[in-house]
PDB file of C-alpha atoms in Angstrom:
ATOM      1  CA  UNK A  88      18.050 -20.963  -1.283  1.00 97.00           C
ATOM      2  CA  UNK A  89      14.984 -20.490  -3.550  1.00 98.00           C
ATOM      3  CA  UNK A  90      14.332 -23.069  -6.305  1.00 98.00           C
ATOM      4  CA  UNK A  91      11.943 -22.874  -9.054  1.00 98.00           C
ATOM      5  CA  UNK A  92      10.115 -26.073 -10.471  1.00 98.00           C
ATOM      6  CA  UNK A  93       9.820 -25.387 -14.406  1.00 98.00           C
ATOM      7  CA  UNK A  94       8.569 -26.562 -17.774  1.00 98.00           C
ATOM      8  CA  UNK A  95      11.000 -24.994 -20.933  1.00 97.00           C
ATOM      9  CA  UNK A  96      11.147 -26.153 -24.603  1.00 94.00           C
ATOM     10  CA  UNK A  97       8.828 -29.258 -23.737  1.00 93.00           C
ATOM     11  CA  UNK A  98      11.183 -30.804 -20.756  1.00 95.00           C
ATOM     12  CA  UNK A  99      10.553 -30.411 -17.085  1.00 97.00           C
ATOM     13  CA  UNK A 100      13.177 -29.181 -14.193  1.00 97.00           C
ATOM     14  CA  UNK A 101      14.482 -27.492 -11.460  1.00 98.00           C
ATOM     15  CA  UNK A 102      16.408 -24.449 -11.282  1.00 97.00           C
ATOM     16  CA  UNK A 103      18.073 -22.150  -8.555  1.00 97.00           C
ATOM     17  CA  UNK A 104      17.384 -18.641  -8.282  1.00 97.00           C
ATOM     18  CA  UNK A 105      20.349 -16.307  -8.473  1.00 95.00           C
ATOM     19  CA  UNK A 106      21.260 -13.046  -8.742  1.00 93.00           C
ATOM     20  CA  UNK A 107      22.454 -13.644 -11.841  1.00 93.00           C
ATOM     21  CA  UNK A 108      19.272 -15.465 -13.000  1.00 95.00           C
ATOM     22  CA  UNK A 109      17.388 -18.723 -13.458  1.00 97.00           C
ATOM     23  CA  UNK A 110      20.379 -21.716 -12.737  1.00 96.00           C
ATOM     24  CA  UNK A 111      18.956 -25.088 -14.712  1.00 97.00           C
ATOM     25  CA  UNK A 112      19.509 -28.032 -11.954  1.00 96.00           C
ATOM     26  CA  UNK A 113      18.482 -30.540 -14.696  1.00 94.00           C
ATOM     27  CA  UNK A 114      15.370 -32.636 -15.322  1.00 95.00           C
ATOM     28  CA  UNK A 115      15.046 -33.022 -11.377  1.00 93.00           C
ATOM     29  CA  UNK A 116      11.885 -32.585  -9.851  1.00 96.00           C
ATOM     30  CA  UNK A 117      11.426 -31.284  -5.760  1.00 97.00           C
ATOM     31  CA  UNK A 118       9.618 -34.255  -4.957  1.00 97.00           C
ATOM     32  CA  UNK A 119      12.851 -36.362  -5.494  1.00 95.00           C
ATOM     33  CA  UNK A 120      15.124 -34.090  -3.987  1.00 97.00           C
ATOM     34  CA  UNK A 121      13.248 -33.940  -0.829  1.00 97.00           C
ATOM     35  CA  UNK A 122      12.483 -37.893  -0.563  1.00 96.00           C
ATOM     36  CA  UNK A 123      16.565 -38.134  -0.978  1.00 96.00           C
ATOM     37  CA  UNK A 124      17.114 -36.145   2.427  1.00 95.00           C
ATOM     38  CA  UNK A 125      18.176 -32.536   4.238  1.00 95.00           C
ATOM     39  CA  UNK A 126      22.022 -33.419   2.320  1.00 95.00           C
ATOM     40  CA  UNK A 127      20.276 -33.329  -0.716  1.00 96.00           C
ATOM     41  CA  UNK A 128      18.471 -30.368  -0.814  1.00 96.00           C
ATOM     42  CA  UNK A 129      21.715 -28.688   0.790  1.00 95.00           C
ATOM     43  CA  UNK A 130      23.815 -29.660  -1.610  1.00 95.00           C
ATOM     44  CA  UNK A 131      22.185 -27.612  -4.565  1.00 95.00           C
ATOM     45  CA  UNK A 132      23.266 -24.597  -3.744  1.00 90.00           C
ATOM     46  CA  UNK A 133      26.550 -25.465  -4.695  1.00 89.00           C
ATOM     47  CA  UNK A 134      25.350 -26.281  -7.887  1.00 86.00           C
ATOM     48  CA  UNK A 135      26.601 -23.885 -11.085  1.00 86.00           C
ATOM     49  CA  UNK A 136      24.086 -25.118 -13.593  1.00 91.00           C
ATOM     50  CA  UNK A 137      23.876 -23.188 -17.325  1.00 96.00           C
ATOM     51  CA  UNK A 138      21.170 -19.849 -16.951  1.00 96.00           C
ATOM     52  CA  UNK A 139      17.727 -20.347 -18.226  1.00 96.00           C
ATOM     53  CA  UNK A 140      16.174 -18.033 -20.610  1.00 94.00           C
ATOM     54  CA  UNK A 141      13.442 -16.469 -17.476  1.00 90.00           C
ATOM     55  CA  UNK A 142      11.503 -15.241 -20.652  1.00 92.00           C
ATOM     56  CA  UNK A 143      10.853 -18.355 -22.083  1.00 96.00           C
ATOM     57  CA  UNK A 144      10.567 -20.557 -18.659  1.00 97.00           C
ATOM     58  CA  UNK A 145       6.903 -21.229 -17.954  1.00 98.00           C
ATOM     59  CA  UNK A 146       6.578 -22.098 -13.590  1.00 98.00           C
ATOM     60  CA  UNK A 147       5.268 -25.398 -12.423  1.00 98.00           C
ATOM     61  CA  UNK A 148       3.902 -25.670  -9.444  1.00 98.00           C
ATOM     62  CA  UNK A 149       6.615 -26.340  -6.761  1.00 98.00           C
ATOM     63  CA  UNK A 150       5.281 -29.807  -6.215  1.00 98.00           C
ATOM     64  CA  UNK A 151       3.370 -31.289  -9.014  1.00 95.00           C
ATOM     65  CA  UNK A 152       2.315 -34.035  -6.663  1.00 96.00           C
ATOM     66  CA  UNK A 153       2.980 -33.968  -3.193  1.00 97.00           C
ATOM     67  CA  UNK A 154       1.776 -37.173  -1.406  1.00 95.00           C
ATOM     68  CA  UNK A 155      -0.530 -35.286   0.740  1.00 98.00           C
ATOM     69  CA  UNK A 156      -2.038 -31.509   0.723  1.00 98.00           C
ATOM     70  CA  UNK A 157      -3.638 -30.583   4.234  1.00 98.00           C
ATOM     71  CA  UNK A 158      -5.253 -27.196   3.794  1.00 98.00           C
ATOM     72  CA  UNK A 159      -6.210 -25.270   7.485  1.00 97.00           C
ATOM     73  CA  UNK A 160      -9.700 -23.322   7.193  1.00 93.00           C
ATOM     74  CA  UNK A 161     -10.163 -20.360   9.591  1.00 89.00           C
ATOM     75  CA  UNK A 162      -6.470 -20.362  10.764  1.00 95.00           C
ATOM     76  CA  UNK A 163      -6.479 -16.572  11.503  1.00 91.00           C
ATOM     77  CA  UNK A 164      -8.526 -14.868  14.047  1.00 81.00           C
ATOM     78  CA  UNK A 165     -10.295 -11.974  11.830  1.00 77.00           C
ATOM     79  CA  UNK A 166     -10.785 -14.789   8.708  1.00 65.00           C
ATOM     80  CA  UNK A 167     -12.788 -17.009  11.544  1.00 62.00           C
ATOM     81  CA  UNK A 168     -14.785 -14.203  12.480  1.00 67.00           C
ATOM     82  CA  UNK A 169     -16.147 -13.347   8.968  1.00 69.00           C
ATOM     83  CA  UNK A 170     -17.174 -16.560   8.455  1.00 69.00           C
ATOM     84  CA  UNK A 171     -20.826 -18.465   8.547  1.00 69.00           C
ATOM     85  CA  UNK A 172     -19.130 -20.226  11.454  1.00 62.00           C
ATOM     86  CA  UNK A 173     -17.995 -16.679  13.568  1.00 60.00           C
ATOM     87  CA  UNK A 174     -15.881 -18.661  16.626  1.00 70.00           C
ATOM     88  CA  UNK A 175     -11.864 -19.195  16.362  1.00 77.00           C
ATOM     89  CA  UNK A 176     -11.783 -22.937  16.150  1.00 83.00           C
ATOM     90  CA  UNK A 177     -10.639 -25.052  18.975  1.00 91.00           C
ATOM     91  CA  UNK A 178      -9.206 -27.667  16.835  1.00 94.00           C
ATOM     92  CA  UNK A 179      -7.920 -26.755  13.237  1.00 95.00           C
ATOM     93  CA  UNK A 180     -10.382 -27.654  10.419  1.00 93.00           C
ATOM     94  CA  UNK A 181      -8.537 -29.997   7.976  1.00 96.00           C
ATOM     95  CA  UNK A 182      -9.437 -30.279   4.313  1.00 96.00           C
ATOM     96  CA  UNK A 183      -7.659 -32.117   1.253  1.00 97.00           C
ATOM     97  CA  UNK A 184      -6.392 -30.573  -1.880  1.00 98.00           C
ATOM     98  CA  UNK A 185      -5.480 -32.915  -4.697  1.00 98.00           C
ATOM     99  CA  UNK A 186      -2.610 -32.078  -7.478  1.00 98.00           C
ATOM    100  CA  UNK A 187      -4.999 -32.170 -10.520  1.00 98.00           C
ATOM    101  CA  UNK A 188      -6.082 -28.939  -9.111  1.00 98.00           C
ATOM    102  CA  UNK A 189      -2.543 -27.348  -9.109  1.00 98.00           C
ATOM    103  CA  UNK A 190      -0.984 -24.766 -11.713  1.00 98.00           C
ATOM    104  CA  UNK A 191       1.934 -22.933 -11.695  1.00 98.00           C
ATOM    105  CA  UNK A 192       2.653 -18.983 -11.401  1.00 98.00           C
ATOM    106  CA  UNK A 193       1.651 -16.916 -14.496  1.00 98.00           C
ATOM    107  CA  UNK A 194      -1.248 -19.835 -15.426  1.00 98.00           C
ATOM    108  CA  UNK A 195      -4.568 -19.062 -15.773  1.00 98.00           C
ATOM    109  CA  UNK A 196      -7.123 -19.891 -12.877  1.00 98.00           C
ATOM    110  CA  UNK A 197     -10.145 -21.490 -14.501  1.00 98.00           C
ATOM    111  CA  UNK A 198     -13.346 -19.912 -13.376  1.00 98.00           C
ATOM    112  CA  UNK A 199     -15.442 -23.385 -14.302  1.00 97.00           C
ATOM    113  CA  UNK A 200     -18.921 -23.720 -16.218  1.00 96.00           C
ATOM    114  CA  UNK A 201     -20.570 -24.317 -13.396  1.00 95.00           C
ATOM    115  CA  UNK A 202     -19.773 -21.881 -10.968  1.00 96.00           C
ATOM    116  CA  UNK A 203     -19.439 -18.263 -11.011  1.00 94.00           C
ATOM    117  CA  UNK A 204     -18.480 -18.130  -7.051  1.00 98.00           C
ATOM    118  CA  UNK A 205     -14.908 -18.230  -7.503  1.00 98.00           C
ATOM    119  CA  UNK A 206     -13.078 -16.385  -4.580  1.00 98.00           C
ATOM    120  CA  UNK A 207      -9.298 -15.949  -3.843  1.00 98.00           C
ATOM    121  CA  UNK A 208      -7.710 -17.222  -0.579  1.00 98.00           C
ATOM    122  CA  UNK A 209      -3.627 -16.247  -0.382  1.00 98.00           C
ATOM    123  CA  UNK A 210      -2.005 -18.307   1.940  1.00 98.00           C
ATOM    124  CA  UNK A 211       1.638 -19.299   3.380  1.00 98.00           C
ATOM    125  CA  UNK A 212       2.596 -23.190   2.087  1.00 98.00           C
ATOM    126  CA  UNK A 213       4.495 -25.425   4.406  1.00 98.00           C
ATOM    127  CA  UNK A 214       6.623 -28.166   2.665  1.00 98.00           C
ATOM    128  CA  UNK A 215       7.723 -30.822   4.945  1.00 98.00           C
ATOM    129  CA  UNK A 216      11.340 -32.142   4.450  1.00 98.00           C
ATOM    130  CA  UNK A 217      12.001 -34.846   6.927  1.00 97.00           C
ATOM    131  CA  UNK A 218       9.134 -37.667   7.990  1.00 98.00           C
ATOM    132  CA  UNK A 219       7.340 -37.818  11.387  1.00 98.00           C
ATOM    133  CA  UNK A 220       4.769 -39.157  13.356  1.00 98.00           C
ATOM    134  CA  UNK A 221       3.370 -37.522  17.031  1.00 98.00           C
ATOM    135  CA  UNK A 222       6.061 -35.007  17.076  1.00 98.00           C
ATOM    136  CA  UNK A 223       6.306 -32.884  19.293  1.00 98.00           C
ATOM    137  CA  UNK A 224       5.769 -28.990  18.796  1.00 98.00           C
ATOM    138  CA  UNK A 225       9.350 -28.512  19.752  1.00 98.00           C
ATOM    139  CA  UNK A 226      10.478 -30.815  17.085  1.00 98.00           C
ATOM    140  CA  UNK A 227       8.455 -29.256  14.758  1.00 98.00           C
ATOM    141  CA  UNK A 228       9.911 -26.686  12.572  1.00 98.00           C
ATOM    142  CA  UNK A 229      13.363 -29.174  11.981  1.00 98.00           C
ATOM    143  CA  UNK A 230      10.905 -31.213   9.855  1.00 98.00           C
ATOM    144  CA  UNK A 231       9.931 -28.103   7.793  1.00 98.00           C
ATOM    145  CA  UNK A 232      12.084 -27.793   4.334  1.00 98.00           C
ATOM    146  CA  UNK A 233      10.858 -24.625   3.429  1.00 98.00           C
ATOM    147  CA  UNK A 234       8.049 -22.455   2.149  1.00 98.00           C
ATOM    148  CA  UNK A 235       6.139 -21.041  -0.318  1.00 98.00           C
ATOM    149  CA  UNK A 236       2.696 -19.278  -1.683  1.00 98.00           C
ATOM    150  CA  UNK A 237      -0.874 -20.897  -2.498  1.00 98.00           C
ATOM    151  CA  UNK A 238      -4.216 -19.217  -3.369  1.00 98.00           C
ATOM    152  CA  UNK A 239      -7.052 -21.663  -1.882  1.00 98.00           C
ATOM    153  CA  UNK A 240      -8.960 -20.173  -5.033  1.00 98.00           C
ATOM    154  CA  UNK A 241     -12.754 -21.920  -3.793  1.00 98.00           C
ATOM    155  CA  UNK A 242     -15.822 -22.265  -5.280  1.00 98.00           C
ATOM    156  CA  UNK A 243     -18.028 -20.903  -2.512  1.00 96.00           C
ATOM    157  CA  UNK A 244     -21.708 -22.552  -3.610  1.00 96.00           C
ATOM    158  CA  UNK A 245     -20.144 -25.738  -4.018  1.00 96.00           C
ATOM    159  CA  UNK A 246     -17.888 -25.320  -0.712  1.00 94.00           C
ATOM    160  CA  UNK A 247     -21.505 -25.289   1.153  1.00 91.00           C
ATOM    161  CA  UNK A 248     -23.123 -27.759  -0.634  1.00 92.00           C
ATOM    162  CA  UNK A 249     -22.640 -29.961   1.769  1.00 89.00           C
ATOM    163  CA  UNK A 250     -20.799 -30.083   5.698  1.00 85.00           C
ATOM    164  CA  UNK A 251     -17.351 -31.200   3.747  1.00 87.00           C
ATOM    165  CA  UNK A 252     -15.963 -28.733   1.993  1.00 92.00           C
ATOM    166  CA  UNK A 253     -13.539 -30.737  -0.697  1.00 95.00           C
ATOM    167  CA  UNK A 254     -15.276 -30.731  -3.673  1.00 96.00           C
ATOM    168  CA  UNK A 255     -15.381 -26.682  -3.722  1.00 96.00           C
ATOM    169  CA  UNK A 256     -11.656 -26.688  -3.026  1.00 97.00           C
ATOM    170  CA  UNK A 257     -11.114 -29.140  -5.735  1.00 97.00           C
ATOM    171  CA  UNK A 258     -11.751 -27.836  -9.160  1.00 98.00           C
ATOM    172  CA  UNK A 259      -9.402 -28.012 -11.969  1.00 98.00           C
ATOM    173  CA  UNK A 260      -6.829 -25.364 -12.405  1.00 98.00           C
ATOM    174  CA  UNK A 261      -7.813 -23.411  -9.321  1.00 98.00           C
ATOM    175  CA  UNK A 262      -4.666 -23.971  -7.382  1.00 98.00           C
ATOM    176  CA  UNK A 263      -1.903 -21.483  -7.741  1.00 98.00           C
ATOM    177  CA  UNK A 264       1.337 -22.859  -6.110  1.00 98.00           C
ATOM    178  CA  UNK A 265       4.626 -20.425  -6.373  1.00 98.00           C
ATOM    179  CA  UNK A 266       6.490 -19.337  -8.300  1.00 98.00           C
ATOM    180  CA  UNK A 267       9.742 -19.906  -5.419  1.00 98.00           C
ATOM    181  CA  UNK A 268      10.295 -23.012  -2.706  1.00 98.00           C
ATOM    182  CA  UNK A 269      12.348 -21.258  -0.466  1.00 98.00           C
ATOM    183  CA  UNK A 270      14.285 -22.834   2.268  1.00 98.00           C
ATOM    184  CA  UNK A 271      13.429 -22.599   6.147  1.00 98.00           C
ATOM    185  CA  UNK A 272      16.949 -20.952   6.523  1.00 97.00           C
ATOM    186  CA  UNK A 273      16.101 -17.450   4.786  1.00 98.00           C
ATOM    187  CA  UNK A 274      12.757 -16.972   6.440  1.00 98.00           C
ATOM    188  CA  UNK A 275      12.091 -16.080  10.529  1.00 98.00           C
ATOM    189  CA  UNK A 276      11.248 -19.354  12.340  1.00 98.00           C
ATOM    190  CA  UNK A 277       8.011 -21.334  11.457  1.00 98.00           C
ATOM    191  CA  UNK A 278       7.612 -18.025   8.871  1.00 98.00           C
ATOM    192  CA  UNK A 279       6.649 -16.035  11.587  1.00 98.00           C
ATOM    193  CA  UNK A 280       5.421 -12.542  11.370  1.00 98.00           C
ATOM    194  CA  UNK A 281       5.680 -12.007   7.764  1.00 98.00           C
ATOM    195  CA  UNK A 282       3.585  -9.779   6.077  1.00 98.00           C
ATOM    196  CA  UNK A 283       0.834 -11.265   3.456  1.00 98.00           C
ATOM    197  CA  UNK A 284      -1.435  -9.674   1.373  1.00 98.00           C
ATOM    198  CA  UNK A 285      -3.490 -10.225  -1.904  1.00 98.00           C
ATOM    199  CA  UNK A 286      -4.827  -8.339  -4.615  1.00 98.00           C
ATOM    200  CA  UNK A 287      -7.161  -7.905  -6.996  1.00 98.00           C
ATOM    201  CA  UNK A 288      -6.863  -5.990 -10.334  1.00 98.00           C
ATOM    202  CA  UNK A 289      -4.251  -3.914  -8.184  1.00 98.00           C
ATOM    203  CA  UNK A 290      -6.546  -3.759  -5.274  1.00 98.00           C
ATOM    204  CA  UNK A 291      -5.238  -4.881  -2.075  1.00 98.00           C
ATOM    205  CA  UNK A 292      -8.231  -7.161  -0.742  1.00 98.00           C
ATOM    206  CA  UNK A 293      -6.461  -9.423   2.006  1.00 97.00           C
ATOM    207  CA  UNK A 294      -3.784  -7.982   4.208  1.00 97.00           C
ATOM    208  CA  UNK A 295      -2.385  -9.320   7.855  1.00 96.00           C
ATOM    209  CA  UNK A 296       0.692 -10.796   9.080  1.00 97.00           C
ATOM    210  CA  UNK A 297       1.006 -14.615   9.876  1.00 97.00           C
ATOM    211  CA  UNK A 298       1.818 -13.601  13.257  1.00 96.00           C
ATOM    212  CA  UNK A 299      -2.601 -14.070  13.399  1.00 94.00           C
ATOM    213  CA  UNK A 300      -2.538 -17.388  12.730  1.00 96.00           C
ATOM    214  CA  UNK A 301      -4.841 -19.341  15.792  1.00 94.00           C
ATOM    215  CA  UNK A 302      -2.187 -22.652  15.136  1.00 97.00           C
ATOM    216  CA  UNK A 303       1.405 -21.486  14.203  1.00 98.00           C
ATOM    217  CA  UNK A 304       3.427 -23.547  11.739  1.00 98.00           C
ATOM    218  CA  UNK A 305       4.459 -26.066  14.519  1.00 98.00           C
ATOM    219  CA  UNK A 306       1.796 -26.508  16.212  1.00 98.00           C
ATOM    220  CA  UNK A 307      -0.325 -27.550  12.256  1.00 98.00           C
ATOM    221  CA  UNK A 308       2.659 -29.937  11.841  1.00 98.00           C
ATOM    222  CA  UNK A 309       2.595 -31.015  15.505  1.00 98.00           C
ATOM    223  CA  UNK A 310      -1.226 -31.583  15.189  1.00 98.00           C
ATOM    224  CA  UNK A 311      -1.454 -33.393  12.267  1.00 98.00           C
ATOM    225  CA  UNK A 312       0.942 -35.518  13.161  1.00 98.00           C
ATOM    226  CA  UNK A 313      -1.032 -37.332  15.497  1.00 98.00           C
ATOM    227  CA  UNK A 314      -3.411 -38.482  12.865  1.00 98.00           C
ATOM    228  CA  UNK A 315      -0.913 -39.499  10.213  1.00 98.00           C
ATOM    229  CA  UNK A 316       2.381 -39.663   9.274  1.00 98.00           C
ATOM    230  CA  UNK A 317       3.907 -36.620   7.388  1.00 98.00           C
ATOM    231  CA  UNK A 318       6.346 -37.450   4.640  1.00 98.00           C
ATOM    232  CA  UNK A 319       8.929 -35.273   2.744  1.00 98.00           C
ATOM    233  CA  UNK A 320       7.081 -33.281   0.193  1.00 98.00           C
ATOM    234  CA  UNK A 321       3.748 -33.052   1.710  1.00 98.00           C
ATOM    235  CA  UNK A 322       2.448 -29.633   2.314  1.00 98.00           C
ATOM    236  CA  UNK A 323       0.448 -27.903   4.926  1.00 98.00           C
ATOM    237  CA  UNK A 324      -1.743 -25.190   3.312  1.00 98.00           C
ATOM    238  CA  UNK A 325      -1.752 -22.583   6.711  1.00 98.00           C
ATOM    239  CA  UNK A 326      -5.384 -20.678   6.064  1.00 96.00           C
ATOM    240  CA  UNK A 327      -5.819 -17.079   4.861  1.00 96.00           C
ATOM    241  CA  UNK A 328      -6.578 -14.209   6.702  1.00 95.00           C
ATOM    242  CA  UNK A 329      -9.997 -12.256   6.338  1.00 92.00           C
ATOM    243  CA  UNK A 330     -11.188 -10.103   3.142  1.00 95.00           C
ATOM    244  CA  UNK A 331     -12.874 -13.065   1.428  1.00 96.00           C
ATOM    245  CA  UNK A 332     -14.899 -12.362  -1.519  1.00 96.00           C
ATOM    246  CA  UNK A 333     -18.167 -14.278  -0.014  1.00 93.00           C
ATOM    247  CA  UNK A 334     -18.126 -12.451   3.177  1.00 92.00           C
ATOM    248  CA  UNK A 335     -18.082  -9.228   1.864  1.00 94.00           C
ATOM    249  CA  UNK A 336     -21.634  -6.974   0.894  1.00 94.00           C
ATOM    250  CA  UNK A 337     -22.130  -7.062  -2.435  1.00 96.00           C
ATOM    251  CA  UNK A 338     -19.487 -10.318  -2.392  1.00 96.00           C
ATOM    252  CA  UNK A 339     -17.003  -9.879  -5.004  1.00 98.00           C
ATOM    253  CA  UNK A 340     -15.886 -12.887  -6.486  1.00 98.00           C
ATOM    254  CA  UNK A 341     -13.082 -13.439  -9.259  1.00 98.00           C
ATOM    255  CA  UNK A 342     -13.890 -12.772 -13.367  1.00 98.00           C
ATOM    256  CA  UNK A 343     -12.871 -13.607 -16.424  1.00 98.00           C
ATOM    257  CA  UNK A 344      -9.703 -10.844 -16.914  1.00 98.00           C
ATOM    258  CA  UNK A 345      -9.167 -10.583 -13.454  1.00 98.00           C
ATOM    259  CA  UNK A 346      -5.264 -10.544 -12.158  1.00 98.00           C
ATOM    260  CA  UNK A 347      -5.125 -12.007  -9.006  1.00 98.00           C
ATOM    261  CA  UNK A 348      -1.439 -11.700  -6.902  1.00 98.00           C
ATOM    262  CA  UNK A 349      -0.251 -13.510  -3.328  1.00 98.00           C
ATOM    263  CA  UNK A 350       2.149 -11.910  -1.893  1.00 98.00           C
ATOM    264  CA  UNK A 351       4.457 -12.771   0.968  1.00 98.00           C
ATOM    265  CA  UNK A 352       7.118 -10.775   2.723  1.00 98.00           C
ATOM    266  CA  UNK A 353      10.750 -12.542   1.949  1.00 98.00           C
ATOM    267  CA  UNK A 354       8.830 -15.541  -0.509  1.00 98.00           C
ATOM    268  CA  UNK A 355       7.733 -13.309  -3.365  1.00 98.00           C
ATOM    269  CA  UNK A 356       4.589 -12.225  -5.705  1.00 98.00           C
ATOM    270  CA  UNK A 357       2.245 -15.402  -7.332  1.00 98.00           C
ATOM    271  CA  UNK A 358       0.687 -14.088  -9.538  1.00 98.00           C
ATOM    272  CA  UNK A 359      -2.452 -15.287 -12.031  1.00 98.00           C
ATOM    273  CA  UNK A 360      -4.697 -14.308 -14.227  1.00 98.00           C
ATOM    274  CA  UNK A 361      -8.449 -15.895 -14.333  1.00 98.00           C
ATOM    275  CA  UNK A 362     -10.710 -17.017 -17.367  1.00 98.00           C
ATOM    276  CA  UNK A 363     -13.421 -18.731 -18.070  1.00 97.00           C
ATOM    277  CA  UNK A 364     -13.329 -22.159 -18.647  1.00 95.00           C
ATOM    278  CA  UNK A 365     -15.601 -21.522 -22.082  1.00 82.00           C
ATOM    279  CA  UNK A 366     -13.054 -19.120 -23.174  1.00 62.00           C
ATOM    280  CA  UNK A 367     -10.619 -21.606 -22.921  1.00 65.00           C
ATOM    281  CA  UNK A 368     -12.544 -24.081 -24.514  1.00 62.00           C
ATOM    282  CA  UNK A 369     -12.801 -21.748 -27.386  1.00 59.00           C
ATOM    283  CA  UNK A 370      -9.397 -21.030 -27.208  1.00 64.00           C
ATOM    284  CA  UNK A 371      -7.800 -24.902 -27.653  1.00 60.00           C
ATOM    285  CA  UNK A 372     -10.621 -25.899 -30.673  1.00 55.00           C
TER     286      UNK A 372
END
C-alpha cells in the first residue's frame, strides 16, 4: 500500500495510490492513522475514496511532524570512508532533524543567505508503526510501518562549525520527505538490498544498495531503543551512501536551478528543485 500525504484546493489529506490514480482518504493525516494502530493503517486499503486531480495535488511531506526524527551519519561503509572522520563507526552517530525543516516532493529546497555549502544526501526513511522500548533486534522490523525517501540536504560550513552537527542539518526548507509512505509489506525485509541512487541535473552522483549499510534497519531501531522510547510516527533517517558534494575535488555543492532526485528501488523518485532563498524573497514581495 503506498499513501500520499497532500495539500489540494487549500485543505490537507491523505490519499492511496492506485493504478487508477490518486484515491482521496479525506482530511486524515499519517500521524493519526499510525497513533490509531497496525488495524488502522490496514484497513485503508479497502478504502474506495473519489480520484484526485494528480495535476493539481501539491505533496506534503509524509509526516508533517513526526514526534521524533533520528538521522544516522556515516551508516554506509564507502560514505564513512570519504569523510573528515575516515573509520566505519562503532556505534551509530545520532543527530536530530526537526519538522520546520521538512517539504514535500516537487518543493523547492532553499539554498539560505547564509550559506552557499548546500549538499544533497538521499537516504532510505524508516517510519515506526508500533511503540517500543529495548527491543530486541529480532523484534525489530514488526515495529516498522513502512518506508520512504529523504534528502539530508546539509549545510556543510555550518555542519562543522562546531562537534554537533544539528544546526547544519536544520535549515528551513532543506528537508525533502517523499512523495510515497509505502508499507513494510511491498518492500524486502528491513528494505534490504534495494538499489538507491541520486542525481544531479540528470547526473547520477550517489549510487549503492542499502545492503552497505554498517547498522541495518533493525539493528538502528534496536539501538535506539535503548536510549528512548520509539513511538508510532517517528522516523529513523538510515544515512546515505558516499558521493557527497564536500568530499569531492573541486566539491560540488547544490545551485540555484539545480534538480535534485532520490531514488529508491520499489519506493519511487523525490524529486526537487533548489533556489535561493533571495530569489524567493523576491518572488513572495
Amino acid at each position: 500500500m503506498r499513501l500520499v500525504s497532500y495539500a489540494l484546493d487549500g485543505r490537507t489529506g491523505l490519499a492511496l495510490r492506485t493504478p487508477d490514480g490518486l484515491r482521496d482518504l479525506g482530511p486524515r493525516s499519517l500521524e493519526d492513522i499510525l497513533a490509531a494502530g497496525p488495524e488502522a493503517l490496514a484497513a485503508l486499503a479497502a478504502t474506495d475514496g473519489p480520484l484526485l486531480d494528480a495535476a493539481a495535488v501539491a505533496y506534503r511531506p509524509v509526516l508533517a511532524r513526526p514526534g521524533k526524527i533520528l538521522c544516522i551519519g556515516l551508516n554506509y561503509v564507502d560514505h564513512a570512508a570519504e569523510s573528515p572522520y575516515l573509520k566505519v563507526p562503532d556505534y551509530p552517530a545520532v543527530f536530530p532533524r526537526f519538522s520546520s525543516s521538512l517539504i514535500g516532493h516537487g518543493a523547492p529546497i532553499i539554498r539560505p543567505t547564509l550559506s552557499r555549502d548546500l549538499d544533497f544526501e538521499g537516504e532510505v526513511a524508516v517510519i515506526l508503526g508500533r511503540p517500543g522500548r529495548h527491543i530486541a533486534k529480532a523484534d525489530a522490523l514488526a515495529h516498522v510501518a513502512g518506508y520512504s525517501i529523504f534528502n539530508d540536504a546539509s549545510l556543510r560550513d555550518y555542519q562543522f562549525k562546531s562537534a554537533q552537527w544539528t544546526v547544519g542539518k536544520n535549515f528551513d526548507a532543506t528537508g525533502p520527505f517523499g512523495p510515497d509512505f509505502v508499507t513494510a509489506d511491498e518492500l524486502p525485509p528491513g528494505a534490504h538490498g534495494l538499489r538507491i541512487e541520486t542525481r544531479l541535473n540528470g547526473t547520477v552522483v550517489q549510487g549503492a544498495s542499502t545492503a552497505d549499510m554498517c547498522f541495518d534497519v533493525a539493528a538502528l531501531v534496536s539501538i535506539v531503543s535503548e536510549a528512548m522510547t520509539l513511538e508510532a510516527g517517528d522516523v529513523i533517517m538510515t544515512g546515505t551512501p558516499a558521493g557527497v558534494g564536500f568530499a569531492r575535488k573541486p566539491p560540488l555543492y547544490m545551485r540555484d536551478g539545480d534538480i535534485c532526485e532520490v531514488e529508491v528501488e520499489g519506493l519511487g523518485i523525490l524529486r526537487n528543485p533548489v533556489h535561493d532563498e533571495v530569489a524567493c524573497l523576491h518572488a513572495a514581495a
